[in-house]
Amino acid sequence: MKIVVLGAGAWGTALAISAAAHAACHEVTLWARDAQQAQAMQAKRQNQRYLPGLAFPPGLHVASGDMAALAADADLVVVGTPMAALRGMLERLDGCAAPIAWLCKGFEAGTGLMAHEVCAQVAPRLHSGVFSGPSFAQEVATAQPTAMVAASPRATVRDALVLAFHGPALRVYASEDIVGVEVGGAVKNVLAIATGLCDGLQLGMNARAALITRGLAEMTRLGLALGARPETFMGLSGLGDLVLTATGDLSRNRRVGLLLAEGRTLAQAVESLGHVAEGVYSARTVVQRARALGVEMPIAECVVALLDGELRAAEAVARLMEREPTVERH
């Protein structure tokens, strides 16, 4: 296969490495917006900024320039940009005949739309989907065992992702429930901030378990209101991605919560990461979408109040614990 990965951040680079190392000997091009960055990666055969020390396989080529021309000649296009850049990327890809899948997780700021809804607005002709699940870029790039989900209503997109990435180190499961997979990917980032806050305040394992469990209930409620399938949230892109992001030391969103618990400002926390933490940018849109649907998401609401400076760390925890008793249900 000819595979083009658009975006040379950690995630795009990791999946480009994975595809290029595949037993099928795919021809992989990693596209970078910055021509100098592309030249440096091609010359040094690694992405020193995002995945230093990880050598590129021989089948991985780095390019810049006209990405639409690269995509026109591909069998699969993977968009590895943050959610904020997705709309512009899809507009430029409109008319591309190859299956297209994005990696970003979140709701678009301003509109509150999920990625597939953005695509339906700006490039409805594309055969598109999402590639998601519990996965850290560094572990995928070093071929540690990982399972992900290829979600799309179109079998051609699901099949292309399986053919491109499924192998001994990366198992790919197919799903038609693109709504559920995208909701899981967006909401788990917000919940991971809350769990990082819990861990940073040293509230204990009981509190962490409660947050993850009730967070899963919030995620499921929102997903069902948007038309997702309930079983999706007990799978890789629901519970799996939530557990990984809420507890893993490589989680940027969890790290934001930890830093806020230390007393850092949001600006200081984000600056120290050096990478995008999608939960910071999608928390407000997640809550706005939930409010519009009449869905209760108290944990996500507290995260937004914390990010907006309306609550301090300890106050956010107190607000959750002071809620009236209720029956456990989704």
Coordinates of C-alpha atoms in Angstrom, one line a residue:
M1 CA 0.0 0.0 0.0
K2 CA 0.9 3.6 -0.5
I3 CA 0.2 5.3 2.8
V4 CA 0.4 9.1 3.5
V5 CA 0.5 10.4 7.0
L6 CA -0.2 14.1 7.3
G7 CA 1.3 15.6 10.4
A8 CA 4.7 14.9 11.9
G9 CA 3.8 15.2 15.6
A10 CA 4.3 12.3 17.9
W11 CA 1.2 10.4 16.8
G12 CA 1.6 10.9 13.1
T13 CA 5.2 9.9 13.3
A14 CA 4.5 6.8 15.5
L15 CA 1.9 5.4 13.0
A16 CA 4.1 6.2 10.1
I17 CA 6.9 4.2 11.7
S18 CA 4.5 1.4 12.5
A19 CA 3.2 1.2 8.9
A20 CA 6.6 1.4 7.4
A21 CA 7.8 -1.5 9.6
H22 CA 4.9 -3.6 8.6
A23 CA 5.5 -7.1 7.1
A24 CA 3.6 -6.0 4.0
C25 CA 6.4 -3.5 3.2
H26 CA 4.1 -0.5 2.8
E27 CA 5.4 2.6 1.0
V28 CA 4.9 5.3 3.6
T29 CA 5.3 9.1 3.3
L30 CA 5.2 11.3 6.4
W31 CA 4.2 14.8 5.5
A32 CA 5.4 17.8 7.6
R33 CA 4.0 21.3 7.3
D34 CA 7.5 22.8 8.0
A35 CA 9.9 22.1 5.1
Q36 CA 13.0 22.5 7.3
Q37 CA 11.6 20.0 9.8
A38 CA 10.9 17.6 7.0
Q39 CA 14.4 17.9 5.7
A40 CA 15.9 17.4 9.1
M41 CA 13.9 14.3 9.7
Q42 CA 14.7 12.9 6.3
A43 CA 18.4 13.5 6.9
K44 CA 18.6 12.3 10.5
R45 CA 16.1 9.5 10.0
Q46 CA 14.2 10.3 13.2
N47 CA 11.8 12.9 14.7
Q48 CA 14.1 14.5 17.2
R49 CA 11.4 16.9 18.5
Y50 CA 8.7 14.4 19.3
L51 CA 10.2 10.9 19.3
P52 CA 13.9 11.3 19.8
G53 CA 16.1 8.3 19.4
L54 CA 13.6 6.2 17.4
A55 CA 15.0 5.4 14.0
F56 CA 12.8 5.5 10.9
P57 CA 12.4 2.3 9.0
P58 CA 13.9 2.2 5.4
G59 CA 10.4 2.4 3.9
L60 CA 9.5 5.7 5.5
H61 CA 10.0 8.8 3.5
V62 CA 9.5 12.4 4.8
A63 CA 8.1 15.1 2.6
S64 CA 6.6 18.6 2.7
G65 CA 4.9 20.8 0.1
D66 CA 1.7 19.9 -1.8
M67 CA -0.1 17.5 0.5
A68 CA -3.1 17.2 -1.8
A69 CA -0.9 15.8 -4.6
L70 CA 0.6 13.3 -2.2
A71 CA -2.9 12.2 -1.1
A72 CA -4.1 11.9 -4.6
D73 CA -1.6 9.1 -5.2
A74 CA -2.2 7.2 -2.0
D75 CA -4.2 4.1 -1.0
L76 CA -4.8 5.4 2.5
V77 CA -4.4 8.9 4.0
V78 CA -4.0 9.3 7.8
V79 CA -4.5 12.8 9.2
G80 CA -2.4 13.2 12.3
T81 CA -3.1 16.8 13.2
P82 CA -4.8 18.1 16.4
M83 CA -8.6 18.7 16.3
A84 CA -8.2 22.4 15.8
A85 CA -6.5 21.8 12.4
L86 CA -8.8 19.1 11.2
R87 CA -11.3 21.3 9.4
G88 CA -8.7 23.0 7.3
M89 CA -7.0 19.7 6.4
L90 CA -10.3 18.1 5.3
E91 CA -11.1 21.1 3.2
R92 CA -7.8 20.7 1.4
L93 CA -8.4 17.0 0.9
D94 CA -12.0 17.3 -0.4
G95 CA -12.2 15.2 -3.6
C96 CA -9.5 12.7 -2.6
A97 CA -10.5 9.2 -3.7
A98 CA -8.4 7.3 -1.1
P99 CA -9.9 6.3 2.3
I100 CA -9.0 8.9 4.9
A101 CA -8.8 8.5 8.7
W102 CA -8.0 11.0 11.4
L103 CA -6.3 10.4 14.8
C104 CA -7.5 13.5 16.7
K105 CA -9.7 13.1 19.7
G106 CA -12.0 15.9 20.8
F107 CA -14.9 18.2 19.9
E108 CA -14.2 21.2 17.7
A109 CA -13.9 24.4 19.7
G110 CA -16.7 26.9 18.8
T111 CA -18.9 24.5 16.9
G112 CA -18.9 21.6 19.4
L113 CA -18.8 19.2 16.5
M114 CA -17.2 15.7 16.5
A115 CA -14.7 15.0 13.7
H116 CA -17.0 13.1 11.5
E117 CA -19.5 16.0 11.8
V118 CA -16.9 18.4 10.7
C119 CA -16.1 16.2 7.7
A120 CA -19.8 16.0 6.8
Q121 CA -19.8 19.8 6.7
V122 CA -16.7 20.5 4.7
A123 CA -15.9 17.3 2.7
P124 CA -18.9 15.1 2.6
R125 CA -17.7 13.1 -0.4
L126 CA -14.7 11.7 1.5
H127 CA -14.6 8.1 2.5
S128 CA -13.6 8.7 6.0
G129 CA -13.3 7.4 9.6
V130 CA -11.3 7.5 12.8
F131 CA -8.4 5.4 14.1
S132 CA -8.5 5.5 17.9
G133 CA -8.1 3.5 21.1
P134 CA -5.9 3.1 24.1
S135 CA -2.5 3.9 22.7
F136 CA 0.5 6.1 23.5
A137 CA 2.6 7.2 20.5
Q138 CA 5.9 6.1 22.0
E139 CA 4.8 2.6 22.6
V140 CA 3.3 2.2 19.2
A141 CA 6.5 3.5 17.6
T142 CA 8.6 0.9 19.6
A143 CA 6.2 -1.9 18.6
Q144 CA 4.9 -2.7 22.1
P145 CA 1.6 -4.7 22.1
T146 CA -1.3 -2.3 21.3
A147 CA -4.9 -2.7 20.2
M148 CA -6.8 0.0 18.4
V149 CA -10.2 0.6 16.7
A150 CA -10.8 1.5 13.0
A151 CA -14.2 3.1 13.0
S152 CA -16.2 4.1 10.0
P153 CA -19.6 3.5 8.5
R154 CA -17.7 2.5 5.3
A155 CA -16.1 -0.9 5.1
T156 CA -13.5 0.4 2.6
V157 CA -12.1 2.7 5.3
R158 CA -12.1 0.0 8.0
D159 CA -10.5 -2.5 5.7
A160 CA -7.8 -0.1 4.6
L161 CA -6.8 0.6 8.2
V162 CA -6.7 -3.1 9.1
L163 CA -4.6 -3.8 6.0
A164 CA -2.2 -0.9 6.8
F165 CA -1.6 -1.5 10.5
H166 CA -2.8 -4.8 11.8
G167 CA 0.1 -7.1 12.7
P168 CA 1.9 -8.9 15.6
A169 CA 2.4 -5.7 17.6
L170 CA -0.7 -3.7 16.7
R171 CA -4.1 -5.4 16.6
V172 CA -6.8 -3.5 14.8
Y173 CA -10.5 -4.0 15.5
A174 CA -13.1 -2.7 13.1
S175 CA -16.3 -0.9 14.2
E176 CA -19.1 0.9 12.5
D177 CA -19.9 3.0 15.5
I178 CA -17.9 6.1 14.7
V179 CA -20.0 8.2 17.1
G180 CA -19.2 6.0 20.1
V181 CA -15.5 5.8 19.2
E182 CA -15.2 9.6 18.8
V183 CA -17.2 10.4 22.0
G184 CA -15.0 8.0 24.0
G185 CA -11.8 9.6 22.6
A186 CA -13.0 13.1 23.4
V187 CA -14.4 12.6 26.8
K188 CA -11.6 10.4 28.2
N189 CA -9.2 13.3 27.8
V190 CA -11.3 15.5 30.0
L191 CA -11.7 12.8 32.6
A192 CA -8.0 12.2 32.7
I193 CA -7.4 15.8 33.8
A194 CA -9.8 15.0 36.7
T195 CA -7.9 11.8 37.6
G196 CA -4.6 13.6 37.4
L197 CA -5.9 16.1 39.8
C198 CA -7.1 13.3 42.2
D199 CA -3.7 11.7 42.1
G200 CA -1.9 15.0 42.5
L201 CA -3.8 15.7 45.6
Q202 CA -3.0 12.2 46.9
L203 CA -6.6 11.3 47.5
G204 CA -6.0 7.6 47.1
M205 CA -6.8 4.6 45.0
N206 CA -10.5 4.6 46.1
A207 CA -11.0 8.1 44.8
R208 CA -9.3 7.3 41.5
A209 CA -11.5 4.2 41.0
A210 CA -14.6 6.2 41.7
L211 CA -13.6 8.9 39.3
I212 CA -12.9 6.5 36.5
T213 CA -16.1 4.5 37.0
R214 CA -18.4 7.5 37.3
G215 CA -16.5 9.1 34.4
L216 CA -17.3 6.1 32.3
A217 CA -21.0 6.6 33.2
E218 CA -20.8 10.3 32.0
M219 CA -19.1 9.3 28.8
T220 CA -21.8 6.6 28.1
R221 CA -24.7 9.0 28.8
L222 CA -23.3 11.6 26.4
G223 CA -22.6 8.9 23.8
L224 CA -26.1 7.4 23.9
A225 CA -27.6 10.8 23.6
L226 CA -25.6 11.4 20.5
G227 CA -26.7 8.0 19.0
A228 CA -23.8 5.8 19.9
R229 CA -24.0 2.1 20.7
P230 CA -23.8 1.3 24.5
E231 CA -21.4 -1.6 24.0
T232 CA -18.8 0.7 22.4
F233 CA -18.1 2.3 25.8
M234 CA -17.1 -1.1 27.3
G235 CA -14.6 -1.6 24.6
L236 CA -11.2 -0.3 23.6
S237 CA -12.2 3.2 22.7
G238 CA -14.3 3.6 25.8
L239 CA -13.2 2.0 29.0
G240 CA -9.8 1.0 27.5
D241 CA -8.8 4.5 26.4
L242 CA -10.2 6.0 29.6
V243 CA -8.2 3.7 31.9
L244 CA -5.0 4.2 29.9
T245 CA -5.3 8.0 29.7
A246 CA -6.4 8.4 33.3
T247 CA -3.7 6.3 34.8
G248 CA -0.7 6.2 32.4
D249 CA 2.4 8.1 33.1
L250 CA 2.7 9.1 29.4
S251 CA -0.7 10.8 29.5
R252 CA -0.5 14.5 28.8
N253 CA -4.0 15.1 30.0
R254 CA -3.4 13.4 33.3
R255 CA -0.2 15.4 33.6
V256 CA -2.2 18.6 33.3
G257 CA -4.3 17.5 36.3
L258 CA -1.1 16.7 38.3
L259 CA 0.4 20.1 37.6
L260 CA -2.8 21.9 38.5
A261 CA -2.8 20.0 41.8
E262 CA 0.7 21.3 42.4
G263 CA -0.7 24.9 42.2
R264 CA 0.5 25.6 38.6
T265 CA -1.7 27.8 36.5
L266 CA -3.3 26.3 33.4
A267 CA -0.9 28.3 31.2
Q268 CA 2.1 27.0 33.1
A269 CA 0.8 23.5 32.9
V270 CA 0.2 23.6 29.2
E271 CA 3.6 25.3 28.5
S272 CA 5.5 22.6 30.4
L273 CA 4.1 19.8 28.3
G274 CA 5.6 20.7 25.0
H275 CA 2.7 18.8 23.3
V276 CA -1.0 19.3 22.8
A277 CA -3.3 18.1 25.6
E278 CA -6.6 17.8 23.8
G279 CA -8.6 17.6 27.0
V280 CA -7.8 21.3 27.8
Y281 CA -9.2 22.4 24.5
S282 CA -12.2 20.1 24.2
A283 CA -13.5 20.2 27.8
R284 CA -15.7 23.2 27.3
T285 CA -17.2 21.9 24.1
V286 CA -17.9 18.5 25.7
V287 CA -19.8 20.2 28.4
Q288 CA -21.6 22.6 26.0
R289 CA -22.7 19.6 23.9
A290 CA -23.9 17.8 27.0
R291 CA -25.8 20.7 28.3
A292 CA -27.6 21.2 25.0
L293 CA -28.7 17.6 25.2
G294 CA -29.7 17.7 28.9
V295 CA -27.0 15.2 29.8
E296 CA -25.5 15.5 33.3
M297 CA -21.7 15.4 33.4
P298 CA -20.7 16.7 36.9
I299 CA -17.0 15.6 36.6
A300 CA -16.6 17.3 33.3
E301 CA -18.3 20.4 34.6
C302 CA -15.8 20.5 37.5
V303 CA -12.9 20.2 35.1
V304 CA -14.2 23.1 33.1
A305 CA -14.6 25.2 36.2
L306 CA -11.1 24.3 37.2
L307 CA -9.6 25.2 33.8
D308 CA -11.5 28.5 33.7
G309 CA -10.1 29.4 37.2
E310 CA -13.5 29.4 38.8
L311 CA -12.5 26.6 41.2
R312 CA -9.2 25.7 42.9
A313 CA -8.1 22.0 42.9
A314 CA -9.4 21.2 46.4
E315 CA -12.7 23.1 45.7
A316 CA -13.3 21.0 42.6
V317 CA -13.0 17.8 44.6
A318 CA -15.2 19.2 47.4
R319 CA -17.9 20.1 44.9
L320 CA -18.1 16.5 43.6
M321 CA -18.2 15.0 47.1
E322 CA -20.9 17.4 48.2
R323 CA -23.4 16.2 45.5
E324 CA -26.7 14.8 46.8
P325 CA -26.9 11.0 47.1
T326 CA -28.5 9.1 44.2
V327 CA -29.0 5.7 42.7
E328 CA -26.1 4.3 40.6
R329 CA -27.2 4.2 37.0
H330 CA -25.9 5.2 33.6

